[in-house]
Coordinates of C-alpha atoms and ligand atoms in Angstrom, one line a residue:
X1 CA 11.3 4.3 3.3
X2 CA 10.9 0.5 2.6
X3 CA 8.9 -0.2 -1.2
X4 CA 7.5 -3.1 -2.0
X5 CA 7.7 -3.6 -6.1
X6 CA 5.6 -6.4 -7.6
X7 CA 6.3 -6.9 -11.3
X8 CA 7.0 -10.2 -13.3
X9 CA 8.6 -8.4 -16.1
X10 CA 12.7 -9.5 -14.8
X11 CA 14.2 -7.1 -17.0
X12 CA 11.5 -3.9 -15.3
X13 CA 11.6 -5.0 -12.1
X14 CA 15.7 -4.5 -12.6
X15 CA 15.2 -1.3 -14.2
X16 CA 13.2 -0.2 -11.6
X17 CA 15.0 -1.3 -8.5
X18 CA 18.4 0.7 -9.7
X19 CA 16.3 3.5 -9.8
X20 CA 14.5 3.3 -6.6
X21 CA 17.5 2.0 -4.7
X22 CA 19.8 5.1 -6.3
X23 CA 16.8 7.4 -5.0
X24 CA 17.2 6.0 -1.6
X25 CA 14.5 3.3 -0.7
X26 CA 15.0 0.4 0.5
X27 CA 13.0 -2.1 -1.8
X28 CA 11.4 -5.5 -1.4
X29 CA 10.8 -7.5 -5.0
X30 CA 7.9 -9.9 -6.1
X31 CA 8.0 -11.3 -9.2
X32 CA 4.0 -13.1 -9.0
X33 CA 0.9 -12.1 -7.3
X34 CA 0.9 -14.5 -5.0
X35 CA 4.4 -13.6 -3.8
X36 CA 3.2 -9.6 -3.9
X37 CA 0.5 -10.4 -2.1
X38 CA 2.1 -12.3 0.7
X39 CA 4.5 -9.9 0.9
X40 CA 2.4 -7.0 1.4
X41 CA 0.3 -8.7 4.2
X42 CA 3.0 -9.5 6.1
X43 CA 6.0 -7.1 6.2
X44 CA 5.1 -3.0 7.0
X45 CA 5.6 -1.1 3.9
X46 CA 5.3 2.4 2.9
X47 CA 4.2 2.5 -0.4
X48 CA 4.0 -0.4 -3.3
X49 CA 4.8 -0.8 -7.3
X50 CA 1.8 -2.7 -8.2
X51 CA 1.6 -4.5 -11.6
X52 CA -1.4 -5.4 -12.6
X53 CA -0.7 -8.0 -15.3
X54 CA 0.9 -10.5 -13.1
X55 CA 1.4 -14.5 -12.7
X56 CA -0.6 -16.6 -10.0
X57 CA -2.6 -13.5 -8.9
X58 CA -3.7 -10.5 -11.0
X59 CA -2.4 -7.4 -9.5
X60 CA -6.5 -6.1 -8.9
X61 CA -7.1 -8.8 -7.0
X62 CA -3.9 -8.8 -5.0
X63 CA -4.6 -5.1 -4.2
X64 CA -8.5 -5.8 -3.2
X65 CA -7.2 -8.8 -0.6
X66 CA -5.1 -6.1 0.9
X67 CA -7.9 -3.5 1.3
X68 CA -10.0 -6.3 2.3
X69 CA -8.1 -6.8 4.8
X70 CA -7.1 -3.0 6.1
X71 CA -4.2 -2.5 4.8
X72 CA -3.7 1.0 4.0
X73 CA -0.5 1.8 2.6
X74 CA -0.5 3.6 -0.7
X75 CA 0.0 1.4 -3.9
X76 CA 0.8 2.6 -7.2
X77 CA -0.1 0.9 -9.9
X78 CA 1.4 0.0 -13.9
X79 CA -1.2 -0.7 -16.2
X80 CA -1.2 -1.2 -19.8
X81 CA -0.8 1.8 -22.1
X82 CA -4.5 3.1 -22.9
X83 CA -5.6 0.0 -20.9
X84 CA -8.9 2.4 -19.1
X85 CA -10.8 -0.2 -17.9
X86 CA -7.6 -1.8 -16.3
X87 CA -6.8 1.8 -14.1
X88 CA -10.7 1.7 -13.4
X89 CA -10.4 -1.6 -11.9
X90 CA -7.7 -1.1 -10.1
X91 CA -8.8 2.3 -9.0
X92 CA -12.0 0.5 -7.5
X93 CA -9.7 -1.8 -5.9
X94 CA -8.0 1.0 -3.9
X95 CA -5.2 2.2 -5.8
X96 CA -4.0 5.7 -5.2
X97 CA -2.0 6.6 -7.9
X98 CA -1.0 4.8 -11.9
X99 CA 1.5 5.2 -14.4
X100 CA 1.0 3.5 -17.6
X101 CA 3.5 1.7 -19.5
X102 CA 6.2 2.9 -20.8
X103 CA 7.0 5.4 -18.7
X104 CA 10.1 7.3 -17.6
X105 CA 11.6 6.3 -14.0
X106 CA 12.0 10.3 -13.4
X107 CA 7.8 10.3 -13.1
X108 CA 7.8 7.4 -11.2
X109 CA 9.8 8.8 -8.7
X110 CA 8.1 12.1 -8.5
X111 CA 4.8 9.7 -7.8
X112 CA 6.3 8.0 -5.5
X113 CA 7.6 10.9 -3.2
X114 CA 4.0 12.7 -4.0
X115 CA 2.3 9.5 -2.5
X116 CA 4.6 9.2 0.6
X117 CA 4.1 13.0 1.1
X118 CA -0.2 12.7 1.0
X119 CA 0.5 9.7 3.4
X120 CA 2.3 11.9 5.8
X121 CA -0.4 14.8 5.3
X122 CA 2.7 16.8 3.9
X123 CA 1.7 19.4 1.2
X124 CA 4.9 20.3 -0.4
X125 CA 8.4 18.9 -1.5
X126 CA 10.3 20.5 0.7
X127 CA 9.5 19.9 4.2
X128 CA 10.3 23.0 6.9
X129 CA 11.1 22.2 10.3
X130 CA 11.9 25.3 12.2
X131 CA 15.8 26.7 10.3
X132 CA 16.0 23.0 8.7
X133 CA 14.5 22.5 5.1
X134 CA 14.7 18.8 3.8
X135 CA 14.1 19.2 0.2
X136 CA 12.5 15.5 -0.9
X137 CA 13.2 16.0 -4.4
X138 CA 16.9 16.3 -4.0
X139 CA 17.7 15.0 -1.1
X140 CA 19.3 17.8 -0.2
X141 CA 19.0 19.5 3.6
X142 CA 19.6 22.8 4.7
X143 CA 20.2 24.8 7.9
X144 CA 19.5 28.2 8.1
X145 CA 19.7 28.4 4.2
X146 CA 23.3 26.7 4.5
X147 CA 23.8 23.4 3.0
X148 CA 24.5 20.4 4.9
X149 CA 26.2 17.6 3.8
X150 CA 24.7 13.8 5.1
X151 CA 25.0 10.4 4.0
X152 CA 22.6 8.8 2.5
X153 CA 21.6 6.9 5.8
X154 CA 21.4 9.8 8.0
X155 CA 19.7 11.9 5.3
X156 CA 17.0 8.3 4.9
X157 CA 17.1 8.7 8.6
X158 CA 15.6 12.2 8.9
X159 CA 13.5 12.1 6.1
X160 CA 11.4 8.9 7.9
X161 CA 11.5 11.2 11.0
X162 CA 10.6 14.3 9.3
X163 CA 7.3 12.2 7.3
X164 CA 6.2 11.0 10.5
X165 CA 7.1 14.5 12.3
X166 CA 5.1 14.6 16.0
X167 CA 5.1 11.1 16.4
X168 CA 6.9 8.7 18.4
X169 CA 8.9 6.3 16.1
X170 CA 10.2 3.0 17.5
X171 CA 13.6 1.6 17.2
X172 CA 12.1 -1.4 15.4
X173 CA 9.7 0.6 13.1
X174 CA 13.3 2.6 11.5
X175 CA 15.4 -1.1 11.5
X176 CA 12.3 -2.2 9.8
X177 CA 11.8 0.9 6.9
X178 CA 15.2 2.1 6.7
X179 CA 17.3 -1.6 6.2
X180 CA 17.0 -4.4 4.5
X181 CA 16.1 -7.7 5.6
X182 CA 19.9 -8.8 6.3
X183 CA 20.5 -6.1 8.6
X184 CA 21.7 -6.5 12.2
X185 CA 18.5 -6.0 14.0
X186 CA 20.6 -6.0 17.7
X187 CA 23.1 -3.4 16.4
X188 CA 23.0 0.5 17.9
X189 CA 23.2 1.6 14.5
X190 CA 20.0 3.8 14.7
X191 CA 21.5 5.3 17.6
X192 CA 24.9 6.5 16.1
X193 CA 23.0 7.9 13.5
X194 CA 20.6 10.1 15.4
X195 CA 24.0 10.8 17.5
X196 CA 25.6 12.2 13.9
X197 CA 22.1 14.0 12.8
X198 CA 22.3 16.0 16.3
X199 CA 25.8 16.7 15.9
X200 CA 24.9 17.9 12.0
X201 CA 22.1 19.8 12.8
X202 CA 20.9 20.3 16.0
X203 CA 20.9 18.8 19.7
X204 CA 17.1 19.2 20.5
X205 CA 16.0 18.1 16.8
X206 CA 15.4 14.3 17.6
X207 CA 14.2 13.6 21.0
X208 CA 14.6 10.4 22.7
X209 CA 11.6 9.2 24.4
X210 CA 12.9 6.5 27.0
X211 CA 11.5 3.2 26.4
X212 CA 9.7 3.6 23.0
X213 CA 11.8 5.5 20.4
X214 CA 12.6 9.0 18.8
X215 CA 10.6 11.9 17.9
X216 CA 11.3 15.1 15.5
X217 CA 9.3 17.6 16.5
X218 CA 11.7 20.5 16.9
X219 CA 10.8 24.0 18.2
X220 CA 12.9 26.6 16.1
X221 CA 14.2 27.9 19.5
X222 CA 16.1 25.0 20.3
X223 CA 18.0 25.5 17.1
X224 CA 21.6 26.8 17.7
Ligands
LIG301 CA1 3.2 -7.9 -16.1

């Protein structure tokens, strides 16, 4: 999952991007609200850090541009503490979520996967798919109740798989949520990694669909 997280506060914004990148996203950083903005209109995210106290642009105003114009990625934002009138506004703007300041990274996190979840109409934490259970909290996956040990790319793999389950996922839509910017957009990387996943787990759990990407969408029967 790619994260964009807009906050002028340098020291924060480090803070926040250990955390984040320790949990497994790859993140994107704006310090202003013009940057944030830009940002946000340009490159495909799946959810954003929004500060609403920000240089060049207030973070309201960045997020109404965005909704303006139909972009419909969920947006947390950091207000003030006991700043009400600040989560109205940005409420009204079209955030889905806040957290006011201070606030401890393990809630931001929890947020964060609750958001991504709601954007994949997922209910719970743990996400069942046939004998595999991909528990989001953790990180942890499980086949037939036994654990299975993945790296943290082939676990960020699956997990993008699993929250857009059904669907046909491009090539250049994973490169694009699952690496940063510097990555080697011509490499088969993606493909030795679904290779590893279907060795891990199962052969029939990612399908290839010639010409336009992968799929997860696994019958339990075609479980070993
Ligand atoms: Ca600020």
């Amino acid at each position: 999952m790619r994260l964009l997280l807009v906050e002028d506060d340098r020291e924060l914004q480090r803070l926040l991007r250990k955390a984040l990148d320790d949990a497994g996203y790859v993140v994107d950083s704006a310090f202003d609200g013009e940057e944030g903005h830009f940002l946000g209109d340009t490159e495909p995210y799946d959810a954003v850090i929004l500060d609403l106290g920000l240089p060049k642009l207030d973070g309201v105003s960045v997020l109404e541009k965005w909704r303006k114009a139909g972009k419909m990625m969920p947006v947390l934002i950091l207000t003030a503490r006991d700043s009400w009138s600040d989560k109205v506004a940005g409420f009204d703007a079209g955030a889905d979520d806040y957290l006011a300041k201070p606030f401890y990274t393990e809630e931001l996190l929890a947020r964060l996967r609750a958001l991504l979840r709601r954007a994949a109409g997922l209910a719970a934490a743990d996400i069942e798919i046939g004998p595999l259970r991909i528990d989001t909290r953790a990180s942890r996956v499980t086949l037939n109740g036994n654990p299975v040990k993945l790296t943290s790319q082939e676990y960020r793999l699956l997990a993008y798989l699993a929250h857009h389950r059904g669907k046909v996922v491009s090539r250049t839509e994973l490169v694009e949520h699952l690496y940063d910017q510097d990555f080697d957009r011509d490499s088969n990387t993606i493909e030795v990694f679904v290779g590893r996943l279907r060795k891990k787990l199962y052969a029939n759990l990612i399908q290839t669909v010639r010409g336009l990407g992968y799929s997860l969408d696994a019958s339990p029967d075609d479980a070993k």
